[in-house]
Coordinates of C-alpha atoms and ligand atoms in Angstrom, one line a residue:
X1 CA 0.0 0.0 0.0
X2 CA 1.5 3.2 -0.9
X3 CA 0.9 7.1 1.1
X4 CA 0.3 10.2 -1.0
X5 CA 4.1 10.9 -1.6
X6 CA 4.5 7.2 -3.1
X7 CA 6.2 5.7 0.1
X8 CA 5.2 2.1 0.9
X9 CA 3.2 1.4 4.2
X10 CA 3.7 -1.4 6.1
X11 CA 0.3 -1.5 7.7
X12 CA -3.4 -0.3 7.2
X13 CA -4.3 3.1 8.7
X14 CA -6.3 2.5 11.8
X15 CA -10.1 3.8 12.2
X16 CA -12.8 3.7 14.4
X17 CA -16.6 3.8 13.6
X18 CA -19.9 2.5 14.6
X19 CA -21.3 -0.7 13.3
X20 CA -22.7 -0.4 10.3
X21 CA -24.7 -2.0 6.9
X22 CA -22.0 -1.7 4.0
X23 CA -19.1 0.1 6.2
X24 CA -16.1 -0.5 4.2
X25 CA -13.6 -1.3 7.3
X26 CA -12.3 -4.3 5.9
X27 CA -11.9 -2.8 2.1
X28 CA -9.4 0.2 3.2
X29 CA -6.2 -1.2 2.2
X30 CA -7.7 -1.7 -1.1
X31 CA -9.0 1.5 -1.3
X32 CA -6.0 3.5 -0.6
X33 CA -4.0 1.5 -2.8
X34 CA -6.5 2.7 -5.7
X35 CA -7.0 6.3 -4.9
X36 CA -3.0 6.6 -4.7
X37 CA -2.7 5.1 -7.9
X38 CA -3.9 8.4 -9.5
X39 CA -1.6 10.7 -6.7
X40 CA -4.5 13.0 -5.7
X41 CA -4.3 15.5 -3.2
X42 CA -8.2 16.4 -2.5
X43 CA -10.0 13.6 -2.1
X44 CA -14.2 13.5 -1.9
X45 CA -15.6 10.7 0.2
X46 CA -19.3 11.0 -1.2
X47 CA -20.6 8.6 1.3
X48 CA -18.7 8.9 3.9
X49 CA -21.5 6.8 6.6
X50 CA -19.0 6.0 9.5
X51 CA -16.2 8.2 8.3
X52 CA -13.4 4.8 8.2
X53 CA -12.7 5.1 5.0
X54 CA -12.2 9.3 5.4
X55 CA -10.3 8.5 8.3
X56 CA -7.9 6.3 6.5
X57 CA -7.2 9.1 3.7
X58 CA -6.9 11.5 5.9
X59 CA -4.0 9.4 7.7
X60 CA -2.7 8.9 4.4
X61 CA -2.0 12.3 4.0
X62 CA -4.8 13.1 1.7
X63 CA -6.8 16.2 2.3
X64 CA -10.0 14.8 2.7
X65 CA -13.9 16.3 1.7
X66 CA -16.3 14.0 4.0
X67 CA -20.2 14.0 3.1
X68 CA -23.1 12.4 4.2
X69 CA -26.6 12.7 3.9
X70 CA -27.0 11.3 8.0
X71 CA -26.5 13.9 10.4
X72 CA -24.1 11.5 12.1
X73 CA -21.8 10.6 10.1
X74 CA -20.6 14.7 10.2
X75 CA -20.6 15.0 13.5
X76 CA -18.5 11.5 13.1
X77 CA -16.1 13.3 10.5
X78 CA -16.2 16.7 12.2
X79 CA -14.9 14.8 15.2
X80 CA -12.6 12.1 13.8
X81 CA -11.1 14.5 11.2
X82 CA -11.3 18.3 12.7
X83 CA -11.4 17.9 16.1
X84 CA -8.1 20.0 16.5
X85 CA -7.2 20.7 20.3
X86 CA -4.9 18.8 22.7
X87 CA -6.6 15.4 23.6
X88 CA -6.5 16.4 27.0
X89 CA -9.0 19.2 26.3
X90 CA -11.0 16.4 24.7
X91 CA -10.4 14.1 28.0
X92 CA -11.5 16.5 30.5
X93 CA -14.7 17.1 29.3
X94 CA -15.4 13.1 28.4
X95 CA -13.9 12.2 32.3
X96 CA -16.2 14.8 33.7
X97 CA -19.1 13.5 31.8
X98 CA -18.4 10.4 33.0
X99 CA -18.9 11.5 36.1
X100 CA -22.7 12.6 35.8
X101 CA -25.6 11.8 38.5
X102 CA -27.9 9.3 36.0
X103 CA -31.4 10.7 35.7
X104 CA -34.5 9.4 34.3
X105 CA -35.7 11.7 30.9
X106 CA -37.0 11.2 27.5
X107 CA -34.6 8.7 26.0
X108 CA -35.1 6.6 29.1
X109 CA -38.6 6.5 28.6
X110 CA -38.4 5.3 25.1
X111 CA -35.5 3.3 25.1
X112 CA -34.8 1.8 28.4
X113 CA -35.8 -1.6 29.8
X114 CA -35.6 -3.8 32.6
X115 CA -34.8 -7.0 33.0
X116 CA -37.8 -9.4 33.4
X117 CA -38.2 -12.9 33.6
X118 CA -35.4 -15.4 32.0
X119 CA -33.6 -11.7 31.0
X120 CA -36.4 -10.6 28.9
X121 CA -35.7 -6.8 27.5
X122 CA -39.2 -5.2 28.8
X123 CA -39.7 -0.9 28.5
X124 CA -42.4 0.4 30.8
X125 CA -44.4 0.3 28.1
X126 CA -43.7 -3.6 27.4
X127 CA -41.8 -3.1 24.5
X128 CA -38.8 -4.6 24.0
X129 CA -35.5 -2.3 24.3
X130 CA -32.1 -1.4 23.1
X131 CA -30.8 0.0 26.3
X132 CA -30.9 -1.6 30.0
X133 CA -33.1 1.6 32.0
X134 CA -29.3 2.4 34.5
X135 CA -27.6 3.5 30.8
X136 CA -30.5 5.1 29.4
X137 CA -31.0 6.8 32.9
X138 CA -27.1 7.3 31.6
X139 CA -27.6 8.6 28.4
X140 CA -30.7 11.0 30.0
X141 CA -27.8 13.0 32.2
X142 CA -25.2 12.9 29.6
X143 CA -27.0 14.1 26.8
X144 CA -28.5 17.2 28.9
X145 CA -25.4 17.5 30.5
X146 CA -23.7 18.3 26.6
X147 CA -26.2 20.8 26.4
X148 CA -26.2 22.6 29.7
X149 CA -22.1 22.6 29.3
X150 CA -22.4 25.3 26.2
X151 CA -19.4 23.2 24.6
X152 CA -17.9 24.8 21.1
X153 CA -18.5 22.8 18.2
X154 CA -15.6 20.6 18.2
X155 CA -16.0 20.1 22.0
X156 CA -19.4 19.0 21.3
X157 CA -18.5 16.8 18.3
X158 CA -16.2 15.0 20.3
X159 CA -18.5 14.0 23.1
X160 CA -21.5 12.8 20.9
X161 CA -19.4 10.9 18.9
X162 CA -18.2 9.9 22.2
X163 CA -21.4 9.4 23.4
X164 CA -22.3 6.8 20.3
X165 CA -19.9 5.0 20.7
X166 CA -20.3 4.0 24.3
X167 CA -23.4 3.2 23.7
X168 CA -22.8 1.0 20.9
X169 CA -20.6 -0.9 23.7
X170 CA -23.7 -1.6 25.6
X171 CA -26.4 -1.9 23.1
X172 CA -28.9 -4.9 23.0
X173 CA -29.3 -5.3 19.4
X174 CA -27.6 -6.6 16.1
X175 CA -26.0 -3.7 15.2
X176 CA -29.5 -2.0 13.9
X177 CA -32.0 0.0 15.8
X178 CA -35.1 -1.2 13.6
X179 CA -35.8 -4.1 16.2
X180 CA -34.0 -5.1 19.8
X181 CA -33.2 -8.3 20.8
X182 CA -36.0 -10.6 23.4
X183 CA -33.4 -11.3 25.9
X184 CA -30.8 -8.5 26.9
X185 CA -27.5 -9.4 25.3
X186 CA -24.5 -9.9 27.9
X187 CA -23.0 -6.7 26.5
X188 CA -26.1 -4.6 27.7
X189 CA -25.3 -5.4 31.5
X190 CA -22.4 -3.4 31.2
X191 CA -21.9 0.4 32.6
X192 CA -22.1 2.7 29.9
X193 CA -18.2 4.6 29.9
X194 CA -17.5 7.2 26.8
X195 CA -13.8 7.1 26.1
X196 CA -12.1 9.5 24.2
X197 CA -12.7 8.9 20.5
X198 CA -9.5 8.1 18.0
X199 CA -8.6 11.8 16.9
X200 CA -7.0 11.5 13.6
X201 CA -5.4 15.1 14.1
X202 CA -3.5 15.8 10.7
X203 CA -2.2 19.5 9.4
X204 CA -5.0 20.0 6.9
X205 CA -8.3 21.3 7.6
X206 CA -10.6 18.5 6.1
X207 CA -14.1 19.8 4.6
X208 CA -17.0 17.9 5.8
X209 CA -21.1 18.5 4.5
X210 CA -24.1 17.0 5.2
X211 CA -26.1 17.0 1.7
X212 CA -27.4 15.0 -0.9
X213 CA -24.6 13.9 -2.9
X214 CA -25.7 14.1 -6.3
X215 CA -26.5 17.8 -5.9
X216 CA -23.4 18.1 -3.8
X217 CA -21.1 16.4 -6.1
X218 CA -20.8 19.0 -9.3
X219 CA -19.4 22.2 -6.8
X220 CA -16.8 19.7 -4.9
X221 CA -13.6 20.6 -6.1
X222 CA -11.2 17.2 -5.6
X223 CA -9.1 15.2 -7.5
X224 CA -11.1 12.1 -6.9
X225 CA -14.1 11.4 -5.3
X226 CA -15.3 8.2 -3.6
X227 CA -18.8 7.1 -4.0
X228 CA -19.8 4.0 -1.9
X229 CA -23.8 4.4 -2.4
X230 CA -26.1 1.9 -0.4
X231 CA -27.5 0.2 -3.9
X232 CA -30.7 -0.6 -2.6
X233 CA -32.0 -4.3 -2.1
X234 CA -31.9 -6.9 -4.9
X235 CA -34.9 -8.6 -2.7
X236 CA -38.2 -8.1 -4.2
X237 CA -40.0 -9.2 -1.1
X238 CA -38.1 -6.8 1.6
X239 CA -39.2 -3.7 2.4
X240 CA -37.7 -0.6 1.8
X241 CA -37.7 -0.1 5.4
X242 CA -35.3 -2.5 6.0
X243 CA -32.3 -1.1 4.4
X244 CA -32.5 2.6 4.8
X245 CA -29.8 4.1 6.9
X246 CA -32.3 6.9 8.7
X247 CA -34.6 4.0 9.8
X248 CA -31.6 1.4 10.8
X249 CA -29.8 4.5 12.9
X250 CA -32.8 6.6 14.0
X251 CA -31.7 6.6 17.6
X252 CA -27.9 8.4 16.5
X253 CA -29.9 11.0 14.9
X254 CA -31.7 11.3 18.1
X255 CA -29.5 11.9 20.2
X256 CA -27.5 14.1 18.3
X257 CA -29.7 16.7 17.7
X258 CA -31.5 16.0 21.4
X259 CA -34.5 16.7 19.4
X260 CA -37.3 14.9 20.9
X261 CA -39.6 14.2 17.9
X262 CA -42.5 12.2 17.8
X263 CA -41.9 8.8 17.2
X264 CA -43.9 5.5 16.1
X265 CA -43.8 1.2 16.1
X266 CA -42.4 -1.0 18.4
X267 CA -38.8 0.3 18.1
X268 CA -39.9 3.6 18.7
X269 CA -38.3 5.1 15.5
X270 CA -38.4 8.8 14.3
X271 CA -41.2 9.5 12.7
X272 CA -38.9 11.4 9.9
X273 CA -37.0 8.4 9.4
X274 CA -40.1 6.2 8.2
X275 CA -40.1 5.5 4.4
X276 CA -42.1 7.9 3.4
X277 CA -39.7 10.4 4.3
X278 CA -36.8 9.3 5.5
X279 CA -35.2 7.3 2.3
X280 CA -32.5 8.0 -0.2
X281 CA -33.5 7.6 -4.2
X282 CA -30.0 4.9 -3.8
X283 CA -32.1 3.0 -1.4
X284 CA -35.1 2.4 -4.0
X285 CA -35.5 -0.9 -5.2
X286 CA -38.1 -0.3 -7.6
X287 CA -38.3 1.1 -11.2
X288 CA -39.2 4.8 -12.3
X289 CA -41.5 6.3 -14.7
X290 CA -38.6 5.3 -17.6
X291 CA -38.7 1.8 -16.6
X292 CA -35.2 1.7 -15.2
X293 CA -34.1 0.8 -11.5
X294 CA -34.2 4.5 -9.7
X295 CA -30.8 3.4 -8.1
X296 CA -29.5 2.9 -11.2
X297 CA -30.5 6.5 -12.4
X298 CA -29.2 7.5 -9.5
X299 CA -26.0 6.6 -10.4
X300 CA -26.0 7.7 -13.4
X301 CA -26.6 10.9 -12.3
X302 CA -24.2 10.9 -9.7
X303 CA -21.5 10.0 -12.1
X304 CA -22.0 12.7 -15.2
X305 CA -22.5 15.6 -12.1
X306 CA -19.3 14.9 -10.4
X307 CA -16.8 17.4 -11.3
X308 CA -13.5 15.3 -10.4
X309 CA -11.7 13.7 -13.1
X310 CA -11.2 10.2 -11.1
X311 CA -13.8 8.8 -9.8
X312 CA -13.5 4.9 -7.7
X313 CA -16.7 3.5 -7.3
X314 CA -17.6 0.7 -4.8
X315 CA -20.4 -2.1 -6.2
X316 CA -21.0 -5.4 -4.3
X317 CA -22.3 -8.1 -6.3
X318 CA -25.7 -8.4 -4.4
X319 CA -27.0 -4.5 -5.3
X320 CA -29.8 -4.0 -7.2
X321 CA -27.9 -2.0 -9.7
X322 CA -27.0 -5.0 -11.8
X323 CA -23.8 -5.5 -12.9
X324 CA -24.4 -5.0 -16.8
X325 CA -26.5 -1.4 -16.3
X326 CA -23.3 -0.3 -14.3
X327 CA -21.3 -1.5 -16.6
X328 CA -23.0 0.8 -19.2
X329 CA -23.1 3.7 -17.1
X330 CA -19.4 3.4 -16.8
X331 CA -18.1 3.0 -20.2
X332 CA -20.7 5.7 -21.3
X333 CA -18.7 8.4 -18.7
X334 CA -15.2 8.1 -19.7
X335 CA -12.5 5.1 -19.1
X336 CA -12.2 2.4 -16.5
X337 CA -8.5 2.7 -15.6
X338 CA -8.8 -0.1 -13.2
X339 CA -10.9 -2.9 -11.6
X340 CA -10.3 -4.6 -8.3
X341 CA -11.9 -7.5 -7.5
X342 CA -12.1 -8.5 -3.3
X343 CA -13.7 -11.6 -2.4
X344 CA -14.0 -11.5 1.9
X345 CA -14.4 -15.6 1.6
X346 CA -11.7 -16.0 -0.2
X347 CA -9.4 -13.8 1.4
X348 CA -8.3 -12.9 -2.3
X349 CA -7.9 -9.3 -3.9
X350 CA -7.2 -9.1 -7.5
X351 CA -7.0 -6.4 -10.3
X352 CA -8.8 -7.9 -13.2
X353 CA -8.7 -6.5 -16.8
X354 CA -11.7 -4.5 -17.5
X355 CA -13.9 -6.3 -20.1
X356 CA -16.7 -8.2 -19.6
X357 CA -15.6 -10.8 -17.8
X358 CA -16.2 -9.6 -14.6
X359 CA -19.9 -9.5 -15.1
X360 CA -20.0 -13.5 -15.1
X361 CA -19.2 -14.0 -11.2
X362 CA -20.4 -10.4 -10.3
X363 CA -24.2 -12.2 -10.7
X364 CA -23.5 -15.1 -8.5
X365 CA -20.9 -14.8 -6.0
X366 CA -20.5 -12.4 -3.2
X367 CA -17.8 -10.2 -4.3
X368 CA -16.6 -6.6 -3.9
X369 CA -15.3 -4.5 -6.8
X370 CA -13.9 -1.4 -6.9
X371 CA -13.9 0.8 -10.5
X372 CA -11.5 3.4 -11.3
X373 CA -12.8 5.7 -13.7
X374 CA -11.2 8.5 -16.0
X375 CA -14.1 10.7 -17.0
X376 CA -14.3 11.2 -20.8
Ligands
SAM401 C1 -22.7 1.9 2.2 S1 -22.9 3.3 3.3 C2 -21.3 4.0 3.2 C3 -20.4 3.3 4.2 C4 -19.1 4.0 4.3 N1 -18.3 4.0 3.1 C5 -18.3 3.4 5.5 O1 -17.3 2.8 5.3 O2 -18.8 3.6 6.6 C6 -23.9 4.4 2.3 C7 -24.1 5.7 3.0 O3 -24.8 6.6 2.0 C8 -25.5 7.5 2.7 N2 -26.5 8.1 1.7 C9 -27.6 7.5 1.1 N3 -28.1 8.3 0.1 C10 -27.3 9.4 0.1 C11 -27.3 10.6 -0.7 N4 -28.2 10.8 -1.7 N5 -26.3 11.5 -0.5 C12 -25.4 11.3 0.5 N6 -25.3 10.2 1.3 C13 -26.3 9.3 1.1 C14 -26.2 6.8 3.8 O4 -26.5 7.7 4.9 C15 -25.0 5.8 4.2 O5 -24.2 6.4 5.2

């Protein structure tokens, strides 16, 4: 893997994140080893989700422009990538938070539980619950506690990211808040602790935006730009509910913006985070008006908007996109420089010559691919 100046690492840059659908923790290597192929200097991460894969560029020595459409994932990349004071600034305030008298408020009513019979997860209300009632009691008196402490933005950054993932640590779920597990997980019974968050603190002043990236895209002014889009479901029969990022992370939303909205269901979810509202055109698995797959319009539009000559686009084999309308999309917009090929069952990560081949396993096996694009 080589750095921005051409010198070969001997190791993958570390990150930290949140759980999450499609993160692309285990693909960095081969990411940075594509972007650095083309030696840019600005580098757009259009879907940036838990920030890993910003956080590696940025420890690459790229300078890095983060975007997201979830409110999270800036205050992720605001605090992993900007977050510029001494880490003993950040400490104080997350050891003194630590410290907070637990009280009982509006997340504890929603989202706590006690234990009940044979460690059932039961809410006051019966529902079943991500959070055992002494760390949503937790949660309660941090979260004001942020607020009451008038923190500048970094400050504040810091501690909600801080605040996430603590409470990731202790969470009773499978790494989704669109359900919660019947009997509290052993993880759950743990005291909630917010550590000090792994502060990537580079020279550069990274950019970071929280908008739609298709409109976004054609003002970014990078080299290359990064799109890992979710793709949508290639399941007929599942809702669009069950792979949209605002309803599978409603809770982070939540508690950054302390908001207090009106929720609805079992899991108590944001009402703007239901599919009428809450959904991205990448998440649709149905076809528009013209008869085509809305993802895969969505791509194309995503592609001809973006401004930077390099584009390296993430596809796993299971989107909805199929492999042979991306395909067209691609050779349509310029030249694929270069295909990589990762298979995580395999343990195998290839460049491949980009003709047609790839599209034969791309339909049946599991496989990541990442495209390098020259735009013509
Ligand atoms: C596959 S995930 C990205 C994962 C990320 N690369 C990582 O390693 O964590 C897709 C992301 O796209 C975001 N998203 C969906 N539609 C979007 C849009 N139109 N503009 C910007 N972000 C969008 C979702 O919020 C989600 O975080």
């Amino acid at each position: 893997m080589l750095d921005l100046l051409g010198n070969v690492l001997d190791r993958e840059p570390e990150t930290q994140g949140i759980k999450y659908a499609g993160a692309k923790t285990k693909l960095i290597g081969a990411i940075i080893d594509i972007v650095s192929s083309v030696k840019p200097k600005r580098v757009f991460d259009g879907f940036a989700g838990t920030t890993r894969v910003s956080q590696a560029l940025a420890q690459t020595g790229y300078q890095v422009i983060a975007n997201d459409k979830a409110i999270w994932s800036k205050t992720f990349a605001e605090c992993y990538l900007n977050a510029k004071r001494d880490l003993d600034h950040y400490k104080r305030i997350i050891d003194y938070l630590n410290l907070v008298t637990p009280e009982h408020g509006w997340f504890s009513e929603h989202y706590g539980g006690e234990v009940g019979e044979g460690g059932a997860s039961r809410g006051l209300d019966g529902l079943k619950k991500p959070f055992q009632m002494h760390n949503a009691n937790k949660l309660d008196a941090i979260r004001s506690e942020i607020d009451r402490l008038g923190l500048e933005d970094d400050e504040k950054n810091v501690a909600l990211t801080s605040l996430i993932m603590g409470l990731e640590r202790v969470d009773s779920t499978l790494g989704h808040y669109v359900s919660y597990l019947n009997e509290w997980s052993p993880r759950s019974y743990k005291l909630l602790r917010l550590e000090v968050p792994r502060i990537i603190q580079s020279e550069q002043t990274h950019e970071v935006h929280n908008a739609d990236t298709v409109e976004l895209t054609g003002s970014i002014d990078a080299d290359l730009a990064y799109f890992d889009p979710p793709y949508g479901s290639n399941n007929e029969k599942m809702p669009p509910s069950r792979v949209r990022y605002e309803s599978y992370y409603h809770i982070w939303k939540s508690v950054i913006l302390n908001d207090r909205p009106p929720l609805f269901g079992a899991a108590r979810r944001r009402e703007d985070s239901s599919d009428s509202v809450g959904g991205s055109e990448f998440e649709e698995f149905r076809k528009g008006s013209s008869g085509r797959f809305i993802v895969v319009e969505a791509i194309e539009r995503l592609i001809q908007n973006t401004k930077a000559p390099y584009i390296v686009l993430s596809y796993s084999s299971g989107g909805r996109a199929t492999a042979e309308e991306l395909t067209d999309i691609l050779a349509a917009n310029g030249d694929v420089i270069d295909l990589m090929k990762i298979s995580h069952k395999k343990n195998v990560m290839a460049h491949m010559k980009w003709t047609n081949d790839w599209l034969r396993d791309a339909e049946t096996d599991h496989l990541e691919y990442l495209f390098l694009l020259r735009k013509g």
